[in-house]
Amino acid sequence: SASASASASSSSAPAPASVAADPSARSRSPRGRLLKKRRFFRRKSSRAPKENFLVLPQDGFEGEDEEEDEGAEPLPELSLLEQANQCLEAFPPQTGQARELLERALEAEPESFEALDTLGVLLSEEGEAEKAREVLLRSAKLRPEAGAEKFLYLAQLSAGAEALGHFTRGASILKAEFEALKVAAEAAGAERSTGTSSSSSSTGPPPAAEATAAKASVERRLAPLRQQFAGVQASIAELYMTELGDEADAEDKCEAALAEGLAMHASSLELLTSMVAHRKIQGCADDAKAAALAAVAAVKSAIEAAEAESDEDDDDLMRPCVELPDEEAVAGLCRHLIDLEQTSEARELLVGLLERDEEDLRAWVLLGWCHVVEKDPETAKDCVRHGLRLVKQHGGESDDFKPELQKLLKKAQATAAAPKPLEAIEEENE
């Protein structure tokens, strides 16, 4: 089991030169995690539903059998764009109908940047890259000073210097939105706090509590922009470590992107993981370990915050939900931790991933590598066996992990007394 594997003893051992990579990531840009989630999906709340949310009267609603008031104003008819957004927010999303509505909206109003942005994002998420690019570039030309999301999607659909240009433009818009919202929110919070303080009675909350509440309200509104800006800076840094790595000042620009992102969001998992990669490239092992451990702390803190929120019983529906750290980002951090021989920290995070999804093949492979580094080949082979069972059970894309499991098995058997071929282990599973 995952917990049994995690309890294995750790010992110092040289890390493999290259830890197992996620097969699904081989042809994917390192920037892919930034916008991997469909932004038009409505995330389910993790909070338990409150009982008696709506109590129906025993005799029915008052006047429910009466004729409608002829003098009442009819509800306004939704626009095509609003109808499309409703389709995208449905569960599951009605993407086909949404696309048809958006195309009709653009026939009626060809320069609607809102419809262009929404359609471009939809096309991008549906895998129609060329059409998405065309639509988003039209929107960018119409309104280049607003709408960061279209530039971030354009960056995902581009490469090299062009991708950098889109990321930079998106980051600039996000920063401007952040500063404007910060000023407005702080002013509103100060006004509310002052007004409440002057009119509060002896039974009201003290001014210090009002100030704390106002500050928390401001931060809740800023948090999404802070997180997105940090993610963009991490993507820019990764560009300078990969596609733009041959530029003369690539290292300095990578450092600048990381510094600017961390100034906005010091505990960003994406930024700290990019910092680890950068320090490894520079050969600064101690600095890489320090950044990796800071990233581990950020993951744990985010998990604790999400769990605490799920236990809270409040009516603040406007407060954004705290999401668990992205599994792909956590797995990427674990690869670095294994390379840096920080296997106990990696195992703890990987067991956490398996507690969320015990069929996470990527986590089982990485957990096996942890035990290889710790010179525990038998437990590593247990991970291989479990991975092979999952591959056989699910097939399809899971088959991409089979070569990686073969590689892991060979490494584990290098220190085993009686090596077994992969086929023999598959027969044992049967």
CSV table of C-alpha atoms in Angstrom, one decimal:
chain,number,residue,atom,x,y,z
A,1,SER,CA,0.0,0.0,0.0
A,2,ALA,CA,1.0,3.6,-0.3
A,3,SER,CA,1.3,4.1,3.5
A,4,ALA,CA,3.3,1.0,3.8
A,5,SER,CA,5.7,2.1,1.1
A,6,ALA,CA,6.0,5.5,2.7
A,7,SER,CA,7.1,4.0,6.0
A,8,ALA,CA,10.2,2.4,4.5
A,9,SER,CA,13.5,3.5,6.0
A,10,SER,CA,15.5,6.1,4.2
A,11,SER,CA,19.2,5.9,3.6
A,12,SER,CA,21.7,8.1,1.7
A,13,ALA,CA,22.2,7.1,-1.9
A,14,PRO,CA,23.2,8.8,-5.1
A,15,ALA,CA,20.2,10.0,-7.0
A,16,PRO,CA,19.6,8.8,-10.5
A,17,ALA,CA,20.8,11.2,-13.2
A,18,SER,CA,17.3,11.6,-14.5
A,19,VAL,CA,14.3,10.7,-12.4
A,20,ALA,CA,11.4,9.1,-14.2
A,21,ALA,CA,9.5,11.5,-16.2
A,22,ASP,CA,5.8,11.6,-16.7
A,23,PRO,CA,5.2,10.0,-20.1
A,24,SER,CA,2.2,12.3,-20.7
A,25,ALA,CA,4.5,15.3,-20.4
A,26,ARG,CA,7.1,14.3,-23.0
A,27,SER,CA,5.5,16.3,-25.8
A,28,ARG,CA,4.0,19.0,-23.6
A,29,SER,CA,5.4,22.4,-23.1
A,30,PRO,CA,6.8,23.0,-19.5
A,31,ARG,CA,4.4,25.9,-19.4
A,32,GLY,CA,1.4,23.7,-19.9
A,33,ARG,CA,0.3,23.6,-16.2
A,34,LEU,CA,-0.4,27.3,-16.2
A,35,LEU,CA,-3.7,27.0,-18.0
A,36,LYS,CA,-4.4,23.3,-17.9
A,37,LYS,CA,-7.7,23.6,-16.1
A,38,ARG,CA,-10.8,24.6,-18.0
A,39,ARG,CA,-11.5,28.0,-16.7
A,40,PHE,CA,-15.2,27.9,-17.7
A,41,PHE,CA,-15.7,24.9,-15.4
A,42,ARG,CA,-17.4,25.6,-12.1
A,43,ARG,CA,-15.5,23.9,-9.3
A,44,LYS,CA,-17.6,22.0,-6.9
A,45,SER,CA,-17.5,23.3,-3.4
A,46,SER,CA,-15.8,21.0,-0.8
A,47,ARG,CA,-18.1,22.3,1.9
A,48,ALA,CA,-20.8,20.1,3.2
A,49,PRO,CA,-24.3,21.3,2.4
A,50,LYS,CA,-26.1,22.9,5.2
A,51,GLU,CA,-29.2,21.2,6.5
A,52,ASN,CA,-32.5,22.9,6.1
A,53,PHE,CA,-31.1,25.3,3.5
A,54,LEU,CA,-34.7,25.7,2.1
A,55,VAL,CA,-37.7,24.8,4.2
A,56,LEU,CA,-40.9,24.4,2.1
A,57,PRO,CA,-44.1,25.5,3.8
A,58,GLN,CA,-46.5,22.7,4.4
A,59,ASP,CA,-49.3,24.4,2.6
A,60,GLY,CA,-47.2,25.4,-0.4
A,61,PHE,CA,-46.0,28.9,-1.3
A,62,GLU,CA,-48.2,31.8,-0.8
A,63,GLY,CA,-50.1,32.6,-3.9
A,64,GLU,CA,-48.6,29.8,-6.0
A,65,ASP,CA,-52.0,29.0,-7.5
A,66,GLU,CA,-52.8,32.6,-8.2
A,67,GLU,CA,-52.4,34.1,-11.6
A,68,GLU,CA,-49.3,36.0,-12.3
A,69,ASP,CA,-49.4,39.7,-11.6
A,70,GLU,CA,-50.1,41.3,-15.0
A,71,GLY,CA,-48.3,44.5,-13.9
A,72,ALA,CA,-45.1,42.8,-13.0
A,73,GLU,CA,-42.1,43.5,-15.3
A,74,PRO,CA,-40.9,40.4,-17.3
A,75,LEU,CA,-37.4,39.2,-16.6
A,76,PRO,CA,-34.8,40.5,-19.1
A,77,GLU,CA,-34.0,38.2,-21.9
A,78,LEU,CA,-30.4,36.8,-21.7
A,79,SER,CA,-28.0,37.8,-24.5
A,80,LEU,CA,-26.4,35.2,-26.6
A,81,LEU,CA,-23.1,35.6,-24.7
A,82,GLU,CA,-24.9,35.2,-21.4
A,83,GLN,CA,-26.6,32.1,-22.6
A,84,ALA,CA,-23.2,30.7,-23.8
A,85,ASN,CA,-21.7,31.4,-20.4
A,86,GLN,CA,-24.5,29.5,-18.8
A,87,CYS,CA,-23.9,26.5,-21.0
A,88,LEU,CA,-20.2,26.6,-20.1
A,89,GLU,CA,-20.9,26.9,-16.4
A,90,ALA,CA,-23.3,23.9,-16.5
A,91,PHE,CA,-22.2,20.5,-15.2
A,92,PRO,CA,-21.2,18.9,-17.4
A,93,PRO,CA,-20.4,21.9,-19.7
A,94,GLN,CA,-22.5,22.1,-22.8
A,95,THR,CA,-19.6,23.1,-25.1
A,96,GLY,CA,-21.3,22.4,-28.4
A,97,GLN,CA,-24.3,24.6,-27.7
A,98,ALA,CA,-22.0,27.3,-26.2
A,99,ARG,CA,-20.0,27.3,-29.4
A,100,GLU,CA,-23.1,27.7,-31.5
A,101,LEU,CA,-24.3,30.6,-29.4
A,102,LEU,CA,-20.9,32.3,-29.4
A,103,GLU,CA,-20.7,32.1,-33.2
A,104,ARG,CA,-24.2,33.6,-33.5
A,105,ALA,CA,-23.2,36.4,-31.1
A,106,LEU,CA,-20.2,37.2,-33.3
A,107,GLU,CA,-22.3,37.2,-36.5
A,108,ALA,CA,-24.5,39.9,-34.8
A,109,GLU,CA,-21.5,41.7,-33.3
A,110,PRO,CA,-18.2,40.8,-35.0
A,111,GLU,CA,-16.1,43.0,-32.7
A,112,SER,CA,-17.4,41.7,-29.4
A,113,PHE,CA,-14.1,41.1,-27.6
A,114,GLU,CA,-15.9,39.3,-24.8
A,115,ALA,CA,-17.4,36.8,-27.3
A,116,LEU,CA,-14.1,36.4,-29.0
A,117,ASP,CA,-12.3,35.8,-25.7
A,118,THR,CA,-14.8,33.2,-24.6
A,119,LEU,CA,-14.8,31.4,-28.0
A,120,GLY,CA,-11.0,31.5,-28.2
A,121,VAL,CA,-10.6,29.9,-24.8
A,122,LEU,CA,-13.3,27.3,-25.7
A,123,LEU,CA,-11.6,26.4,-29.0
A,124,SER,CA,-8.2,26.2,-27.3
A,125,GLU,CA,-9.5,23.8,-24.6
A,126,GLU,CA,-11.2,21.7,-27.3
A,127,GLY,CA,-7.9,21.3,-29.1
A,128,GLU,CA,-8.6,23.5,-32.1
A,129,ALA,CA,-5.3,25.4,-31.7
A,130,GLU,CA,-5.3,27.2,-35.1
A,131,LYS,CA,-8.9,28.4,-34.9
A,132,ALA,CA,-8.3,29.4,-31.2
A,133,ARG,CA,-5.2,31.4,-32.2
A,134,GLU,CA,-7.0,33.2,-35.0
A,135,VAL,CA,-9.9,34.2,-32.7
A,136,LEU,CA,-7.7,35.3,-29.8
A,137,LEU,CA,-5.5,37.4,-32.0
A,138,ARG,CA,-8.6,39.2,-33.3
A,139,SER,CA,-9.6,40.0,-29.7
A,140,ALA,CA,-6.0,41.1,-28.9
A,141,LYS,CA,-6.1,43.5,-31.8
A,142,LEU,CA,-9.4,44.9,-30.8
A,143,ARG,CA,-8.5,45.4,-27.1
A,144,PRO,CA,-4.8,45.0,-26.4
A,145,GLU,CA,-4.9,46.8,-23.1
A,146,ALA,CA,-7.3,44.4,-21.2
A,147,GLY,CA,-8.1,40.7,-20.8
A,148,ALA,CA,-5.0,39.0,-19.6
A,149,GLU,CA,-6.4,35.5,-20.2
A,150,LYS,CA,-6.4,35.8,-24.0
A,151,PHE,CA,-2.7,36.6,-23.9
A,152,LEU,CA,-1.9,33.7,-21.6
A,153,TYR,CA,-3.8,31.3,-23.9
A,154,LEU,CA,-2.0,32.8,-26.9
A,155,ALA,CA,1.3,32.1,-25.1
A,156,GLN,CA,0.3,28.5,-24.7
A,157,LEU,CA,-0.4,28.3,-28.4
A,158,SER,CA,3.0,29.9,-29.3
A,159,ALA,CA,6.7,29.2,-28.8
A,160,GLY,CA,9.9,31.0,-28.1
A,161,ALA,CA,10.0,34.8,-28.4
A,162,GLU,CA,6.4,35.0,-29.5
A,163,ALA,CA,5.2,33.1,-26.4
A,164,LEU,CA,7.4,35.4,-24.2
A,165,GLY,CA,5.7,38.5,-25.7
A,166,HIS,CA,2.2,37.2,-25.0
A,167,PHE,CA,3.2,36.1,-21.4
A,168,THR,CA,4.8,39.5,-20.8
A,169,ARG,CA,1.7,41.3,-22.1
A,170,GLY,CA,-0.5,39.2,-19.9
A,171,ALA,CA,1.6,39.7,-16.9
A,172,SER,CA,1.5,43.5,-17.4
A,173,ILE,CA,-2.3,43.5,-17.5
A,174,LEU,CA,-2.5,41.3,-14.4
A,175,LYS,CA,-0.2,43.5,-12.5
A,176,ALA,CA,-2.2,46.6,-13.4
A,177,GLU,CA,-5.4,44.9,-12.4
A,178,PHE,CA,-3.8,43.8,-9.1
A,179,GLU,CA,-2.7,47.4,-8.3
A,180,ALA,CA,-6.1,48.9,-9.2
A,181,LEU,CA,-8.0,46.4,-7.2
A,182,LYS,CA,-5.7,46.8,-4.3
A,183,VAL,CA,-6.2,50.5,-4.1
A,184,ALA,CA,-10.0,50.3,-4.6
A,185,ALA,CA,-10.4,47.4,-2.1
A,186,GLU,CA,-8.2,49.1,0.6
A,187,ALA,CA,-10.1,52.4,0.2
A,188,ALA,CA,-13.4,50.6,0.5
A,189,GLY,CA,-12.2,48.6,3.5
A,190,ALA,CA,-10.9,51.7,5.2
A,191,GLU,CA,-14.2,53.5,4.6
A,192,ARG,CA,-16.2,50.6,5.8
A,193,SER,CA,-14.0,50.3,8.9
A,194,THR,CA,-14.2,54.0,9.7
A,195,GLY,CA,-18.0,54.1,9.2
A,196,THR,CA,-18.6,51.1,11.4
A,197,SER,CA,-16.2,52.3,14.1
A,198,SER,CA,-18.0,55.7,14.3
A,199,SER,CA,-21.5,54.2,14.5
A,200,SER,CA,-20.7,51.0,16.5
A,201,SER,CA,-22.3,50.5,19.9
A,202,SER,CA,-20.7,49.0,22.9
A,203,THR,CA,-21.9,45.6,21.7
A,204,GLY,CA,-20.3,45.8,18.3
A,205,PRO,CA,-16.9,44.4,17.4
A,206,PRO,CA,-13.8,46.5,18.4
A,207,PRO,CA,-12.1,48.7,15.8
A,208,ALA,CA,-9.1,46.3,15.7
A,209,ALA,CA,-11.4,43.4,14.7
A,210,GLU,CA,-13.0,45.5,12.0
A,211,ALA,CA,-9.6,46.4,10.6
A,212,THR,CA,-8.5,42.8,10.6
A,213,ALA,CA,-11.7,41.8,8.8
A,214,ALA,CA,-11.2,44.5,6.2
A,215,LYS,CA,-7.7,43.4,5.6
A,216,ALA,CA,-8.7,39.8,5.1
A,217,SER,CA,-11.5,40.9,2.7
A,218,VAL,CA,-8.9,42.8,0.6
A,219,GLU,CA,-6.5,39.8,0.5
A,220,ARG,CA,-9.3,37.4,-0.5
A,221,ARG,CA,-10.0,39.6,-3.5
A,222,LEU,CA,-6.3,39.9,-4.4
A,223,ALA,CA,-5.4,36.3,-4.0
A,224,PRO,CA,-6.5,35.0,-7.4
A,225,LEU,CA,-4.6,37.7,-9.2
A,226,ARG,CA,-1.5,37.2,-7.0
A,227,GLN,CA,-1.5,33.5,-7.8
A,228,GLN,CA,-2.0,33.9,-11.5
A,229,PHE,CA,0.7,36.5,-11.8
A,230,ALA,CA,3.1,34.2,-10.0
A,231,GLY,CA,2.2,31.4,-12.4
A,232,VAL,CA,3.0,33.6,-15.4
A,233,GLN,CA,6.4,34.6,-14.0
A,234,ALA,CA,7.2,30.9,-13.5
A,235,SER,CA,6.3,30.3,-17.1
A,236,ILE,CA,8.5,33.1,-18.3
A,237,ALA,CA,11.4,31.8,-16.1
A,238,GLU,CA,10.9,28.3,-17.6
A,239,LEU,CA,11.1,29.8,-21.1
A,240,TYR,CA,14.5,31.2,-20.3
A,241,MET,CA,15.5,27.7,-19.0
A,242,THR,CA,14.3,25.9,-22.2
A,243,GLU,CA,13.4,27.5,-25.5
A,244,LEU,CA,15.2,30.8,-24.9
A,245,GLY,CA,18.1,29.3,-22.9
A,246,ASP,CA,20.6,30.2,-25.6
A,247,GLU,CA,20.1,34.0,-25.3
A,248,ALA,CA,23.1,35.8,-23.8
A,249,ASP,CA,21.2,37.2,-20.8
A,250,ALA,CA,18.8,34.2,-20.3
A,251,GLU,CA,20.1,33.5,-16.8
A,252,ASP,CA,19.7,37.1,-15.6
A,253,LYS,CA,16.2,37.3,-17.1
A,254,CYS,CA,15.2,34.0,-15.6
A,255,GLU,CA,16.3,35.4,-12.2
A,256,ALA,CA,14.4,38.6,-12.8
A,257,ALA,CA,11.2,36.7,-13.5
A,258,LEU,CA,11.5,34.6,-10.4
A,259,ALA,CA,12.2,37.6,-8.3
A,260,GLU,CA,9.3,39.6,-9.6
A,261,GLY,CA,6.9,36.6,-9.1
A,262,LEU,CA,8.1,35.9,-5.6
A,263,ALA,CA,7.8,39.5,-4.6
A,264,MET,CA,4.1,39.2,-5.4
A,265,HIS,CA,3.6,35.6,-4.1
A,266,ALA,CA,6.4,34.3,-1.9
A,267,SER,CA,4.9,30.9,-1.4
A,268,SER,CA,3.9,30.1,-5.0
A,269,LEU,CA,4.5,26.4,-5.6
A,270,GLU,CA,5.1,27.0,-9.3
A,271,LEU,CA,7.7,29.7,-8.7
A,272,LEU,CA,9.5,27.8,-6.0
A,273,THR,CA,9.7,24.7,-8.2
A,274,SER,CA,11.0,26.8,-11.1
A,275,MET,CA,13.6,28.2,-8.6
A,276,VAL,CA,14.7,24.6,-7.8
A,277,ALA,CA,15.1,23.8,-11.5
A,278,HIS,CA,17.1,27.0,-12.1
A,279,ARG,CA,19.4,26.3,-9.1
A,280,LYS,CA,20.0,22.8,-10.3
A,281,ILE,CA,21.0,24.1,-13.8
A,282,GLN,CA,23.4,26.5,-12.1
A,283,GLY,CA,24.9,23.6,-10.0
A,284,CYS,CA,23.9,25.2,-6.7
A,285,ALA,CA,22.7,22.0,-4.9
A,286,ASP,CA,22.3,23.6,-1.5
A,287,ASP,CA,20.2,26.5,-2.8
A,288,ALA,CA,18.2,24.0,-4.8
A,289,LYS,CA,17.5,22.0,-1.7
A,290,ALA,CA,16.5,25.1,0.2
A,291,ALA,CA,14.0,26.1,-2.5
A,292,ALA,CA,12.7,22.6,-2.7
A,293,LEU,CA,12.0,22.4,1.0
A,294,ALA,CA,10.3,25.8,0.9
A,295,ALA,CA,8.1,24.4,-1.9
A,296,VAL,CA,7.3,21.4,0.3
A,297,ALA,CA,6.2,23.8,3.1
A,298,ALA,CA,4.1,25.7,0.6
A,299,VAL,CA,2.3,22.5,-0.4
A,300,LYS,CA,1.6,21.5,3.2
A,301,SER,CA,0.4,25.0,4.0
A,302,ALA,CA,-2.0,25.0,1.1
A,303,ILE,CA,-3.3,21.5,2.0
A,304,GLU,CA,-3.9,22.6,5.6
A,305,ALA,CA,-5.7,25.8,4.4
A,306,ALA,CA,-8.0,23.8,2.1
A,307,GLU,CA,-8.8,21.3,4.9
A,308,ALA,CA,-9.5,24.1,7.4
A,309,GLU,CA,-11.8,25.8,5.0
A,310,SER,CA,-13.7,22.6,4.3
A,311,ASP,CA,-14.3,22.3,8.1
A,312,GLU,CA,-15.6,25.9,8.5
A,313,ASP,CA,-19.3,26.6,8.8
A,314,ASP,CA,-19.8,30.1,7.4
A,315,ASP,CA,-22.1,31.9,5.0
A,316,ASP,CA,-19.3,33.8,3.2
A,317,LEU,CA,-20.2,32.6,-0.3
A,318,MET,CA,-18.2,35.4,-1.9
A,319,ARG,CA,-15.0,34.0,-0.4
A,320,PRO,CA,-13.0,32.1,-3.1
A,321,CYS,CA,-12.5,28.4,-2.3
A,322,VAL,CA,-9.0,27.3,-1.3
A,323,GLU,CA,-8.0,24.6,-3.8
A,324,LEU,CA,-5.6,21.7,-3.1
A,325,PRO,CA,-2.3,22.1,-4.9
A,326,ASP,CA,-2.3,20.9,-8.5
A,327,GLU,CA,-1.2,17.2,-8.7
A,328,GLU,CA,1.0,17.8,-11.7
A,329,ALA,CA,2.9,20.6,-9.9
A,330,VAL,CA,3.3,18.4,-6.8
A,331,ALA,CA,4.6,15.5,-8.9
A,332,GLY,CA,7.1,17.9,-10.6
A,333,LEU,CA,8.4,19.0,-7.2
A,334,CYS,CA,8.7,15.4,-6.2
A,335,ARG,CA,11.0,14.7,-9.2
A,336,HIS,CA,13.3,17.5,-8.0
A,337,LEU,CA,13.2,16.2,-4.4
A,338,ILE,CA,14.3,12.7,-5.5
A,339,ASP,CA,17.1,14.1,-7.7
A,340,LEU,CA,18.2,16.1,-4.6
A,341,GLU,CA,18.0,13.0,-2.4
A,342,GLN,CA,15.2,14.5,-0.3
A,343,THR,CA,13.3,11.3,-0.5
A,344,SER,CA,11.4,11.4,2.8
A,345,GLU,CA,9.8,14.7,1.8
A,346,ALA,CA,9.0,13.3,-1.6
A,347,ARG,CA,7.4,10.2,-0.2
A,348,GLU,CA,5.2,12.2,2.1
A,349,LEU,CA,3.9,14.2,-0.8
A,350,LEU,CA,3.5,11.2,-3.0
A,351,VAL,CA,1.5,9.3,-0.4
A,352,GLY,CA,-0.7,12.4,-0.2
A,353,LEU,CA,-1.3,12.2,-3.9
A,354,LEU,CA,-2.2,8.5,-3.6
A,355,GLU,CA,-4.6,9.2,-0.8
A,356,ARG,CA,-6.4,11.6,-3.2
A,357,ASP,CA,-6.2,9.1,-6.1
A,358,GLU,CA,-4.8,5.6,-5.4
A,359,GLU,CA,-4.7,4.9,-9.1
A,360,ASP,CA,-2.3,7.8,-9.9
A,361,LEU,CA,0.3,5.9,-12.0
A,362,ARG,CA,2.7,8.9,-12.0
A,363,ALA,CA,2.8,8.9,-8.2
A,364,TRP,CA,3.4,5.1,-8.1
A,365,VAL,CA,6.3,5.4,-10.5
A,366,LEU,CA,7.9,8.3,-8.5
A,367,LEU,CA,7.3,6.5,-5.3
A,368,GLY,CA,9.3,3.5,-6.7
A,369,TRP,CA,12.1,5.8,-7.6
A,370,CYS,CA,12.2,7.1,-4.0
A,371,HIS,CA,12.8,3.5,-2.9
A,372,VAL,CA,15.5,3.0,-5.5
A,373,VAL,CA,17.4,6.0,-4.3
A,374,GLU,CA,17.0,4.7,-0.7
A,375,LYS,CA,18.4,1.3,-1.8
A,376,ASP,CA,15.1,-0.5,-1.1
A,377,PRO,CA,14.6,-2.5,-4.3
A,378,GLU,CA,11.9,-4.8,-2.9
A,379,THR,CA,9.6,-2.0,-2.1
A,380,ALA,CA,10.4,-0.4,-5.4
A,381,LYS,CA,9.4,-3.6,-7.2
A,382,ASP,CA,6.1,-3.5,-5.2
A,383,CYS,CA,5.5,-0.2,-6.8
A,384,VAL,CA,6.2,-1.6,-10.2
A,385,ARG,CA,3.8,-4.5,-9.6
A,386,HIS,CA,1.0,-2.1,-8.5
A,387,GLY,CA,1.7,0.1,-11.5
A,388,LEU,CA,1.5,-2.9,-13.9
A,389,ARG,CA,-1.8,-3.9,-12.4
A,390,LEU,CA,-3.1,-0.4,-13.1
A,391,VAL,CA,-1.8,-0.4,-16.7
A,392,LYS,CA,-3.5,-3.8,-17.4
A,393,GLN,CA,-6.7,-2.6,-15.7
A,394,HIS,CA,-7.0,0.7,-17.6
A,395,GLY,CA,-5.0,0.3,-20.8
A,396,GLY,CA,-5.2,3.2,-23.3
A,397,GLU,CA,-2.9,6.1,-22.2
A,398,SER,CA,-1.8,4.1,-19.2
A,399,ASP,CA,0.3,2.0,-21.5
A,400,ASP,CA,2.6,5.0,-21.9
A,401,PHE,CA,3.8,4.3,-18.4
A,402,LYS,CA,5.0,0.7,-19.2
A,403,PRO,CA,8.4,1.7,-20.5
A,404,GLU,CA,9.0,3.8,-17.4
A,405,LEU,CA,8.0,0.9,-15.2
A,406,GLN,CA,10.5,-1.3,-17.1
A,407,LYS,CA,13.2,1.3,-16.5
A,408,LEU,CA,12.3,1.5,-12.8
A,409,LEU,CA,12.4,-2.3,-12.5
A,410,LYS,CA,15.8,-2.6,-14.1
A,411,LYS,CA,17.1,0.0,-11.7
A,412,ALA,CA,15.6,-1.8,-8.8
A,413,GLN,CA,17.0,-5.1,-9.9
A,414,ALA,CA,20.5,-3.7,-10.2
A,415,THR,CA,20.8,-4.2,-6.4
A,416,ALA,CA,18.6,-7.3,-6.1
A,417,ALA,CA,19.9,-10.8,-5.7
A,418,ALA,CA,17.7,-12.5,-8.3
A,419,PRO,CA,16.5,-10.1,-11.1
A,420,LYS,CA,13.2,-11.0,-12.7
A,421,PRO,CA,12.1,-9.8,-16.2
A,422,LEU,CA,9.0,-7.6,-16.5
A,423,GLU,CA,7.0,-10.5,-18.0
A,424,ALA,CA,7.6,-12.6,-14.9
A,425,ILE,CA,6.3,-9.9,-12.6
A,426,GLU,CA,3.2,-9.5,-14.9
A,427,GLU,CA,2.5,-13.2,-14.6
A,428,GLU,CA,2.8,-12.9,-10.8
A,429,ASN,CA,0.2,-10.2,-10.9
A,430,GLU,CA,-2.2,-12.5,-12.7
